[in-house]
mmCIF file of N, CA and C in Angstrom:
data_model
loop_
_atom_site.group_PDB
_atom_site.id
_atom_site.type_symbol
_atom_site.label_atom_id
_atom_site.label_comp_id
_atom_site.label_asym_id
_atom_site.label_seq_id
_atom_site.Cartn_x
_atom_site.Cartn_y
_atom_site.Cartn_z
ATOM 1 N N ASN A 1 115.952 153.958 -27.894
ATOM 2 C CA ASN A 1 115.107 155.129 -27.801
ATOM 3 C C ASN A 1 113.766 154.860 -28.468
ATOM 4 N N ALA A 2 112.771 154.630 -27.666
ATOM 5 C CA ALA A 2 111.435 154.340 -28.180
ATOM 6 C C ALA A 2 110.754 155.627 -28.635
ATOM 7 N N PRO A 3 109.894 155.543 -29.646
ATOM 8 C CA PRO A 3 109.179 156.736 -30.096
ATOM 9 C C PRO A 3 108.213 157.213 -29.023
ATOM 10 N N LEU A 4 107.989 158.503 -28.981
ATOM 11 C CA LEU A 4 107.045 159.077 -28.033
ATOM 12 C C LEU A 4 105.621 158.776 -28.470
ATOM 13 N N LEU A 5 104.730 158.623 -27.496
ATOM 14 C CA LEU A 5 103.338 158.343 -27.822
ATOM 15 C C LEU A 5 102.698 159.494 -28.579
ATOM 16 N N GLY A 6 103.094 160.726 -28.281
ATOM 17 C CA GLY A 6 102.505 161.892 -28.922
ATOM 18 C C GLY A 6 102.680 161.899 -30.429
ATOM 19 N N LYS A 7 103.663 161.228 -30.942
ATOM 20 C CA LYS A 7 103.920 161.184 -32.381
ATOM 21 C C LYS A 7 103.098 160.109 -33.085
ATOM 22 N N ASP A 8 102.461 159.236 -32.338
ATOM 23 C CA ASP A 8 101.829 158.068 -32.931
ATOM 24 C C ASP A 8 100.354 158.247 -33.273
ATOM 25 N N HIS A 9 99.724 159.337 -32.854
ATOM 26 C CA HIS A 9 98.345 159.681 -33.217
ATOM 27 C C HIS A 9 97.340 158.589 -32.849
ATOM 28 N N TYR A 10 97.308 158.184 -31.594
ATOM 29 C CA TYR A 10 96.327 157.206 -31.145
ATOM 30 C C TYR A 10 94.959 157.859 -31.047
ATOM 31 N N LYS A 11 93.916 157.067 -31.120
ATOM 32 C CA LYS A 11 92.550 157.576 -31.145
ATOM 33 C C LYS A 11 91.990 157.753 -29.739
ATOM 34 N N MET A 12 92.794 158.268 -28.834
ATOM 35 C CA MET A 12 92.352 158.483 -27.462
ATOM 36 C C MET A 12 91.556 159.784 -27.395
ATOM 37 N N THR A 13 90.487 159.759 -26.634
ATOM 38 C CA THR A 13 89.678 160.947 -26.397
ATOM 39 C C THR A 13 89.470 161.061 -24.896
ATOM 40 N N PRO A 14 89.007 162.208 -24.412
ATOM 41 C CA PRO A 14 88.726 162.305 -22.974
ATOM 42 C C PRO A 14 87.686 161.262 -22.553
ATOM 43 N N LEU A 15 87.771 160.820 -21.330
ATOM 44 C CA LEU A 15 86.808 159.911 -20.714
ATOM 45 C C LEU A 15 86.779 158.513 -21.324
ATOM 46 N N ASN A 16 87.927 157.951 -21.590
ATOM 47 C CA ASN A 16 88.008 156.569 -22.049
ATOM 48 C C ASN A 16 87.963 155.631 -20.850
ATOM 49 N N GLY A 17 87.167 154.577 -20.953
ATOM 50 C CA GLY A 17 87.140 153.552 -19.927
ATOM 51 C C GLY A 17 88.296 152.587 -20.105
ATOM 52 N N GLY A 18 88.437 151.662 -19.176
ATOM 53 C CA GLY A 18 89.542 150.711 -19.214
ATOM 54 C C GLY A 18 89.616 149.901 -20.494
ATOM 55 N N LYS A 19 88.473 149.417 -20.978
ATOM 56 C CA LYS A 19 88.458 148.631 -22.217
ATOM 57 C C LYS A 19 88.914 149.485 -23.402
ATOM 58 N N ASP A 20 88.449 150.735 -23.452
ATOM 59 C CA ASP A 20 88.861 151.643 -24.531
ATOM 60 C C ASP A 20 90.357 151.915 -24.487
ATOM 61 N N ILE A 21 90.891 152.117 -23.297
ATOM 62 C CA ILE A 21 92.326 152.390 -23.159
ATOM 63 C C ILE A 21 93.129 151.185 -23.640
ATOM 64 N N TRP A 22 92.663 149.973 -23.287
ATOM 65 C CA TRP A 22 93.358 148.773 -23.767
ATOM 66 C C TRP A 22 93.293 148.692 -25.295
ATOM 67 N N GLU A 23 92.095 148.812 -25.849
ATOM 68 C CA GLU A 23 91.912 148.625 -27.293
ATOM 69 C C GLU A 23 92.568 149.721 -28.130
ATOM 70 N N LYS A 24 92.493 150.975 -27.680
ATOM 71 C CA LYS A 24 92.990 152.096 -28.477
ATOM 72 C C LYS A 24 94.475 152.385 -28.278
ATOM 73 N N LEU A 25 95.017 152.020 -27.116
ATOM 74 C CA LEU A 25 96.396 152.417 -26.823
ATOM 75 C C LEU A 25 97.288 151.244 -26.431
ATOM 76 N N LEU A 26 96.981 150.610 -25.308
ATOM 77 C CA LEU A 26 97.896 149.609 -24.756
ATOM 78 C C LEU A 26 98.104 148.416 -25.680
ATOM 79 N N SER A 27 97.036 147.892 -26.244
ATOM 80 C CA SER A 27 97.187 146.716 -27.111
ATOM 81 C C SER A 27 97.867 147.058 -28.432
ATOM 82 N N GLN A 28 97.861 148.321 -28.804
ATOM 83 C CA GLN A 28 98.416 148.760 -30.083
ATOM 84 C C GLN A 28 99.874 149.206 -29.996
ATOM 85 N N THR A 29 100.390 149.350 -28.787
ATOM 86 C CA THR A 29 101.713 149.946 -28.587
ATOM 87 C C THR A 29 102.693 148.891 -28.109
ATOM 88 N N ASP A 30 103.763 148.667 -28.854
ATOM 89 C CA ASP A 30 104.687 147.595 -28.489
ATOM 90 C C ASP A 30 105.705 147.997 -27.432
ATOM 91 N N ASN A 31 105.782 149.276 -27.057
ATOM 92 C CA ASN A 31 106.776 149.678 -26.064
ATOM 93 C C ASN A 31 106.174 150.035 -24.705
ATOM 94 N N ILE A 32 104.903 149.758 -24.473
ATOM 95 C CA ILE A 32 104.310 149.918 -23.146
ATOM 96 C C ILE A 32 104.221 148.527 -22.530
ATOM 97 N N CYS A 33 104.855 148.350 -21.373
ATOM 98 C CA CYS A 33 104.858 147.022 -20.755
ATOM 99 C C CYS A 33 104.213 147.007 -19.371
ATOM 100 N N LEU A 34 103.868 148.177 -18.815
ATOM 101 C CA LEU A 34 103.317 148.210 -17.460
ATOM 102 C C LEU A 34 102.268 149.302 -17.351
ATOM 103 N N LEU A 35 101.112 148.943 -16.817
ATOM 104 C CA LEU A 35 100.039 149.887 -16.529
ATOM 105 C C LEU A 35 99.724 149.780 -15.046
ATOM 106 N N ILE A 36 99.691 150.913 -14.370
ATOM 107 C CA ILE A 36 99.292 150.962 -12.962
ATOM 108 C C ILE A 36 98.092 151.895 -12.887
ATOM 109 N N CYS A 37 97.004 151.399 -12.318
ATOM 110 C CA CYS A 37 95.797 152.215 -12.240
ATOM 111 C C CYS A 37 95.121 152.017 -10.891
ATOM 112 N N GLY A 38 94.104 152.814 -10.648
ATOM 113 C CA GLY A 38 93.367 152.724 -9.401
ATOM 114 C C GLY A 38 92.038 153.446 -9.505
ATOM 115 N N HIS A 39 91.461 153.687 -8.357
ATOM 116 C CA HIS A 39 90.201 154.416 -8.223
ATOM 117 C C HIS A 39 89.031 153.708 -8.875
ATOM 118 N N TYR A 40 89.007 152.408 -8.729
ATOM 119 C CA TYR A 40 87.832 151.622 -9.079
ATOM 120 C C TYR A 40 86.732 152.027 -8.110
ATOM 121 N N ALA A 41 85.524 152.207 -8.552
ATOM 122 C CA ALA A 41 84.484 152.850 -7.756
ATOM 123 C C ALA A 41 83.737 151.942 -6.789
ATOM 124 N N GLU A 42 84.143 150.709 -6.611
ATOM 125 C CA GLU A 42 83.455 149.802 -5.697
ATOM 126 C C GLU A 42 83.917 150.069 -4.271
ATOM 127 N N ALA A 43 83.014 150.471 -3.400
ATOM 128 C CA ALA A 43 83.381 150.783 -2.017
ATOM 129 C C ALA A 43 83.029 149.607 -1.112
ATOM 130 N N ASN A 44 84.007 148.812 -0.775
ATOM 131 C CA ASN A 44 83.797 147.746 0.196
ATOM 132 C C ASN A 44 85.076 147.560 0.998
ATOM 133 N N GLU A 45 85.022 146.722 1.980
ATOM 134 C CA GLU A 45 86.139 146.570 2.906
ATOM 135 C C GLU A 45 87.062 145.408 2.571
ATOM 136 N N SER A 46 86.932 144.788 1.428
ATOM 137 C CA SER A 46 87.755 143.638 1.082
ATOM 138 C C SER A 46 88.969 144.070 0.277
ATOM 139 N N PHE A 47 90.159 143.812 0.820
ATOM 140 C CA PHE A 47 91.387 144.157 0.103
ATOM 141 C C PHE A 47 91.432 143.426 -1.240
ATOM 142 N N ALA A 48 91.075 142.145 -1.235
ATOM 143 C CA ALA A 48 91.146 141.333 -2.457
ATOM 144 C C ALA A 48 90.266 141.888 -3.572
ATOM 145 N N ASP A 49 89.162 142.558 -3.226
ATOM 146 C CA ASP A 49 88.267 143.130 -4.235
ATOM 147 C C ASP A 49 88.740 144.487 -4.740
ATOM 148 N N ASN A 50 89.786 145.036 -4.148
ATOM 149 C CA ASN A 50 90.245 146.377 -4.497
ATOM 150 C C ASN A 50 91.646 146.408 -5.094
ATOM 151 N N VAL A 51 92.184 145.248 -5.409
ATOM 152 C CA VAL A 51 93.488 145.157 -6.068
ATOM 153 C C VAL A 51 93.393 144.105 -7.173
ATOM 154 N N GLY A 52 94.276 144.198 -8.143
ATOM 155 C CA GLY A 52 94.286 143.203 -9.204
ATOM 156 C C GLY A 52 95.594 143.243 -9.971
ATOM 157 N N PHE A 53 95.931 142.122 -10.580
ATOM 158 C CA PHE A 53 97.127 142.033 -11.411
ATOM 159 C C PHE A 53 96.862 141.012 -12.500
ATOM 160 N N ARG A 54 97.175 141.381 -13.729
ATOM 161 C CA ARG A 54 97.025 140.452 -14.842
ATOM 162 C C ARG A 54 98.042 140.787 -15.919
ATOM 163 N N THR A 55 98.274 139.827 -16.796
ATOM 164 C CA THR A 55 99.193 140.006 -17.914
ATOM 165 C C THR A 55 98.454 139.675 -19.201
ATOM 166 N N ASP A 56 98.507 140.589 -20.150
ATOM 167 C CA ASP A 56 97.920 140.375 -21.468
ATOM 168 C C ASP A 56 98.990 140.616 -22.524
ATOM 169 N N LYS A 57 98.746 140.159 -23.726
ATOM 170 C CA LYS A 57 99.669 140.356 -24.850
ATOM 171 C C LYS A 57 99.176 141.513 -25.720
ATOM 172 N N ASN A 58 100.107 142.383 -26.144
ATOM 173 C CA ASN A 58 99.746 143.427 -27.096
ATOM 174 C C ASN A 58 99.824 142.872 -28.516
ATOM 175 N N LYS A 59 99.556 143.702 -29.512
ATOM 176 C CA LYS A 59 99.519 143.216 -30.903
ATOM 177 C C LYS A 59 100.861 142.681 -31.383
ATOM 178 N N ALA A 60 101.957 143.111 -30.744
ATOM 179 C CA ALA A 60 103.292 142.621 -31.104
ATOM 180 C C ALA A 60 103.639 141.322 -30.383
ATOM 181 N N GLY A 61 102.735 140.859 -29.501
ATOM 182 C CA GLY A 61 102.987 139.635 -28.751
ATOM 183 C C GLY A 61 103.769 139.841 -27.472
ATOM 184 N N ASN A 62 103.985 141.101 -27.085
ATOM 185 C CA ASN A 62 104.721 141.410 -25.860
ATOM 186 C C ASN A 62 103.777 141.446 -24.664
ATOM 187 N N ASP A 63 104.291 141.077 -23.499
ATOM 188 C CA ASP A 63 103.503 141.132 -22.273
ATOM 189 C C ASP A 63 103.244 142.575 -21.861
ATOM 190 N N VAL A 64 102.007 142.835 -21.417
ATOM 191 C CA VAL A 64 101.638 144.103 -20.797
ATOM 192 C C VAL A 64 101.110 143.750 -19.409
ATOM 193 N N PHE A 65 101.845 144.135 -18.378
ATOM 194 C CA PHE A 65 101.471 143.862 -16.994
ATOM 195 C C PHE A 65 100.539 144.978 -16.538
ATOM 196 N N GLN A 66 99.388 144.584 -15.972
ATOM 197 C CA GLN A 66 98.389 145.559 -15.550
ATOM 198 C C GLN A 66 98.100 145.372 -14.067
ATOM 199 N N MET A 67 98.294 146.440 -13.315
ATOM 200 C CA MET A 67 98.131 146.393 -11.871
ATOM 201 C C MET A 67 97.120 147.451 -11.435
ATOM 202 N N MET A 68 96.058 147.005 -10.754
ATOM 203 C CA MET A 68 95.077 147.922 -10.195
ATOM 204 C C MET A 68 95.246 147.931 -8.680
ATOM 205 N N PHE A 69 95.317 149.124 -8.117
ATOM 206 C CA PHE A 69 95.501 149.280 -6.674
ATOM 207 C C PHE A 69 94.563 150.377 -6.211
ATOM 208 N N ASN A 70 93.555 150.013 -5.437
ATOM 209 C CA ASN A 70 92.493 150.933 -5.045
ATOM 210 C C ASN A 70 92.171 150.700 -3.575
ATOM 211 N N THR A 71 92.762 151.459 -2.705
ATOM 212 C CA THR A 71 92.564 151.178 -1.281
ATOM 213 C C THR A 71 91.817 152.263 -0.526
ATOM 214 N N GLN A 72 91.361 153.313 -1.185
ATOM 215 C CA GLN A 72 90.709 154.375 -0.432
ATOM 216 C C GLN A 72 89.418 153.918 0.230
ATOM 217 N N ALA A 73 88.838 152.793 -0.209
ATOM 218 C CA ALA A 73 87.620 152.277 0.409
ATOM 219 C C ALA A 73 87.904 151.512 1.701
ATOM 220 N N LEU A 74 89.160 151.143 1.940
ATOM 221 C CA LEU A 74 89.500 150.370 3.138
ATOM 222 C C LEU A 74 89.579 151.274 4.361
ATOM 223 N N GLY A 75 89.541 150.688 5.544
ATOM 224 C CA GLY A 75 89.670 151.454 6.779
ATOM 225 C C GLY A 75 88.520 152.402 7.026
ATOM 226 N N GLY A 76 87.333 152.057 6.582
ATOM 227 C CA GLY A 76 86.176 152.917 6.796
ATOM 228 C C GLY A 76 85.879 153.840 5.634
ATOM 229 N N GLY A 77 86.664 153.764 4.589
ATOM 230 C CA GLY A 77 86.413 154.582 3.401
ATOM 231 C C GLY A 77 86.512 156.065 3.688
ATOM 232 N N LEU A 78 85.712 156.846 2.991
ATOM 233 C CA LEU A 78 85.775 158.302 3.131
ATOM 234 C C LEU A 78 85.357 158.771 4.513
ATOM 235 N N SER A 79 84.545 157.982 5.216
ATOM 236 C CA SER A 79 84.123 158.377 6.557
ATOM 237 C C SER A 79 85.050 157.830 7.636
ATOM 238 N N GLY A 80 86.080 157.100 7.238
ATOM 239 C CA GLY A 80 87.021 156.526 8.201
ATOM 240 C C GLY A 80 88.434 156.987 7.926
ATOM 241 N N ASN A 81 89.348 156.030 7.825
ATOM 242 C CA ASN A 81 90.762 156.345 7.591
ATOM 243 C C ASN A 81 91.098 156.538 6.120
ATOM 244 N N GLY A 82 90.142 156.400 5.237
ATOM 245 C CA GLY A 82 90.360 156.649 3.816
ATOM 246 C C GLY A 82 91.438 155.800 3.185
ATOM 247 N N GLY A 83 91.524 154.545 3.576
ATOM 248 C CA GLY A 83 92.485 153.646 2.946
ATOM 249 C C GLY A 83 93.614 153.204 3.847
ATOM 250 N N ASP A 84 93.648 153.658 5.079
ATOM 251 C CA ASP A 84 94.669 153.247 6.054
ATOM 252 C C ASP A 84 96.099 153.512 5.594
ATOM 253 N N GLY A 85 96.269 154.419 4.643
ATOM 254 C CA GLY A 85 97.610 154.805 4.202
ATOM 255 C C GLY A 85 98.325 153.771 3.356
ATOM 256 N N TRP A 86 97.616 152.772 2.821
ATOM 257 C CA TRP A 86 98.275 151.717 2.050
ATOM 258 C C TRP A 86 98.935 152.272 0.803
ATOM 259 N N LEU A 87 100.170 151.840 0.570
ATOM 260 C CA LEU A 87 100.955 152.209 -0.602
ATOM 261 C C LEU A 87 101.380 150.940 -1.326
ATOM 262 N N ARG A 88 101.465 151.005 -2.622
ATOM 263 C CA ARG A 88 101.986 149.896 -3.412
ATOM 264 C C ARG A 88 103.414 150.288 -3.783
ATOM 265 N N VAL A 89 104.383 149.502 -3.337
ATOM 266 C CA VAL A 89 105.801 149.790 -3.561
ATOM 267 C C VAL A 89 106.342 148.795 -4.584
ATOM 268 N N LEU A 90 106.918 149.321 -5.662
ATOM 269 C CA LEU A 90 107.530 148.487 -6.699
ATOM 270 C C LEU A 90 109.034 148.676 -6.633
ATOM 271 N N GLU A 91 109.757 147.582 -6.465
ATOM 272 C CA GLU A 91 111.219 147.617 -6.428
ATOM 273 C C GLU A 91 111.741 146.990 -7.720
ATOM 274 N N PHE A 92 112.372 147.812 -8.545
ATOM 275 C CA PHE A 92 112.936 147.353 -9.807
ATOM 276 C C PHE A 92 114.355 146.883 -9.535
ATOM 277 N N MET A 93 114.591 145.598 -9.727
ATOM 278 C CA MET A 93 115.851 144.972 -9.351
ATOM 279 C C MET A 93 116.965 145.291 -10.356
ATOM 280 N N PRO A 94 118.233 145.179 -9.905
ATOM 281 C CA PRO A 94 119.376 145.500 -10.764
ATOM 282 C C PRO A 94 119.469 144.663 -12.040
ATOM 283 N N ASP A 95 118.810 143.497 -12.098
ATOM 284 C CA ASP A 95 118.880 142.692 -13.322
ATOM 285 C C ASP A 95 118.125 143.335 -14.487
ATOM 286 N N GLY A 96 117.376 144.421 -14.195
ATOM 287 C CA GLY A 96 116.645 145.131 -15.240
ATOM 288 C C GLY A 96 115.375 144.448 -15.694
ATOM 289 N N LYS A 97 114.999 143.346 -15.047
ATOM 290 C CA LYS A 97 113.824 142.577 -15.456
ATOM 291 C C LYS A 97 112.839 142.328 -14.319
ATOM 292 N N THR A 98 113.369 142.012 -13.145
ATOM 293 C CA THR A 98 112.532 141.583 -12.031
ATOM 294 C C THR A 98 111.967 142.781 -11.279
ATOM 295 N N VAL A 99 110.665 142.698 -10.982
ATOM 296 C CA VAL A 99 109.991 143.724 -10.194
ATOM 297 C C VAL A 99 109.362 143.035 -8.986
ATOM 298 N N HIS A 100 109.745 143.458 -7.781
ATOM 299 C CA HIS A 100 109.137 142.966 -6.545
ATOM 300 C C HIS A 100 108.095 143.985 -6.105
ATOM 301 N N VAL A 101 106.936 143.491 -5.704
ATOM 302 C CA VAL A 101 105.830 144.344 -5.287
ATOM 303 C C VAL A 101 105.502 144.038 -3.834
ATOM 304 N N ILE A 102 105.413 145.086 -3.024
ATOM 305 C CA ILE A 102 104.912 144.932 -1.657
ATOM 306 C C ILE A 102 103.840 145.987 -1.419
ATOM 307 N N THR A 103 102.997 145.728 -0.438
ATOM 308 C CA THR A 103 101.937 146.647 -0.060
ATOM 309 C C THR A 103 102.176 147.027 1.393
ATOM 310 N N TYR A 104 102.337 148.324 1.628
ATOM 311 C CA TYR A 104 102.856 148.836 2.897
ATOM 312 C C TYR A 104 101.995 149.993 3.393
ATOM 313 N N SER A 105 101.761 150.026 4.706
ATOM 314 C CA SER A 105 101.024 151.130 5.319
ATOM 315 C C SER A 105 101.892 151.840 6.350
ATOM 316 N N PRO A 106 102.351 153.069 6.060
ATOM 317 C CA PRO A 106 103.097 153.821 7.065
ATOM 318 C C PRO A 106 102.229 154.168 8.275
ATOM 319 N N LEU A 107 100.909 154.222 8.087
ATOM 320 C CA LEU A 107 100.003 154.467 9.209
ATOM 321 C C LEU A 107 100.121 153.340 10.234
ATOM 322 N N PHE A 108 100.098 152.095 9.767
ATOM 323 C CA PHE A 108 100.246 150.964 10.680
ATOM 324 C C PHE A 108 101.676 150.837 11.193
ATOM 325 N N ALA A 109 102.656 151.184 10.376
ATOM 326 C CA ALA A 109 104.065 151.078 10.780
ATOM 327 C C ALA A 109 104.417 152.056 11.888
ATOM 328 N N PHE A 110 103.686 153.139 11.997
ATOM 329 C CA PHE A 110 103.984 154.203 12.955
ATOM 330 C C PHE A 110 103.825 153.761 14.408
ATOM 331 N N SER A 111 102.839 152.931 14.676
ATOM 332 C CA SER A 111 102.525 152.550 16.049
ATOM 333 C C SER A 111 103.096 151.176 16.404
ATOM 334 N N PRO A 112 103.730 151.051 17.575
ATOM 335 C CA PRO A 112 104.205 149.738 18.008
ATOM 336 C C PRO A 112 103.065 148.707 18.104
ATOM 337 N N ARG A 113 101.837 149.172 18.364
ATOM 338 C CA ARG A 113 100.691 148.265 18.500
ATOM 339 C C ARG A 113 100.223 147.697 17.160
ATOM 340 N N THR A 114 100.493 148.405 16.060
ATOM 341 C CA THR A 114 100.025 147.939 14.748
ATOM 342 C C THR A 114 101.164 147.691 13.757
ATOM 343 N N LYS A 115 102.400 147.847 14.222
ATOM 344 C CA LYS A 115 103.558 147.710 13.328
ATOM 345 C C LYS A 115 103.578 146.365 12.596
ATOM 346 N N HIS A 116 103.122 145.310 13.254
ATOM 347 C CA HIS A 116 103.117 143.977 12.642
ATOM 348 C C HIS A 116 102.140 143.876 11.460
ATOM 349 N N LEU A 117 101.261 144.846 11.308
ATOM 350 C CA LEU A 117 100.290 144.863 10.208
ATOM 351 C C LEU A 117 100.738 145.725 9.026
ATOM 352 N N ALA A 118 101.918 146.332 9.113
ATOM 353 C CA ALA A 118 102.348 147.342 8.139
ATOM 354 C C ALA A 118 102.644 146.795 6.749
ATOM 355 N N VAL A 119 102.988 145.531 6.623
ATOM 356 C CA VAL A 119 103.232 144.923 5.310
ATOM 357 C C VAL A 119 102.201 143.818 5.113
ATOM 358 N N ASP A 120 101.392 143.953 4.076
ATOM 359 C CA ASP A 120 100.386 142.933 3.786
ATOM 360 C C ASP A 120 101.033 141.850 2.926
ATOM 361 N N THR A 121 101.068 140.638 3.429
ATOM 362 C CA THR A 121 101.769 139.547 2.742
ATOM 363 C C THR A 121 100.841 138.620 1.953
ATOM 364 N N ALA A 122 99.580 138.994 1.808
ATOM 365 C CA ALA A 122 98.675 138.179 0.982
ATOM 366 C C ALA A 122 99.248 138.082 -0.432
ATOM 367 N N PRO A 123 99.034 136.974 -1.124
ATOM 368 C CA PRO A 123 99.640 136.791 -2.452
ATOM 369 C C PRO A 123 99.263 137.871 -3.465
ATOM 370 N N TYR A 124 98.102 138.494 -3.315
ATOM 371 C CA TYR A 124 97.702 139.567 -4.233
ATOM 372 C C TYR A 124 98.313 140.911 -3.842
ATOM 373 N N ASN A 125 99.014 140.965 -2.715
ATOM 374 C CA ASN A 125 99.649 142.201 -2.257
ATOM 375 C C ASN A 125 101.160 142.105 -2.127
ATOM 376 N N SER A 126 101.716 140.943 -2.311
ATOM 377 C CA SER A 126 103.163 140.740 -2.214
ATOM 378 C C SER A 126 103.558 139.696 -3.259
ATOM 379 N N PHE A 127 104.179 140.149 -4.343
ATOM 380 C CA PHE A 127 104.493 139.242 -5.444
ATOM 381 C C PHE A 127 105.598 139.842 -6.306
ATOM 382 N N SER A 128 106.044 139.085 -7.275
ATOM 383 C CA SER A 128 107.074 139.535 -8.218
ATOM 384 C C SER A 128 106.641 139.187 -9.634
ATOM 385 N N PHE A 129 107.185 139.924 -10.589
ATOM 386 C CA PHE A 129 106.991 139.589 -11.995
ATOM 387 C C PHE A 129 108.236 139.997 -12.768
ATOM 388 N N ILE A 130 108.369 139.446 -13.966
ATOM 389 C CA ILE A 130 109.568 139.675 -14.776
ATOM 390 C C ILE A 130 109.172 140.327 -16.095
ATOM 391 N N ILE A 131 109.793 141.463 -16.374
ATOM 392 C CA ILE A 131 109.596 142.172 -17.637
ATOM 393 C C ILE A 131 110.718 141.753 -18.574
ATOM 394 N N GLU A 132 110.385 141.105 -19.660
ATOM 395 C CA GLU A 132 111.399 140.653 -20.636
ATOM 396 C C GLU A 132 111.714 141.746 -21.629
#
């Protein structure tokens, strides 16, 4: 039973940027191992520029996996399909450690003409990691 964050009195304030969140909370907390974020403000059509994954160590030396998934700019952005319905699916395996990640679009899966595009298999969109 890990302690709740509310009891720990972190120096978080409204409108913290990513660096502030890392320095004030994530790097200081030994029981947070996964961060999922999105809505990076760069509007372009490159999938690779709108997703990211990295692993950093917190102050206790534990891995913190950080995943950014921002697809609303794809498919024409706000004036088009608004992201083509892309979803990031995380499958937590029975071993309690392994996480498989896939990137899936139900919009593409719906049509027989685009069904083959429904799962993006690029290495930045289909991967696994292990939480120790």
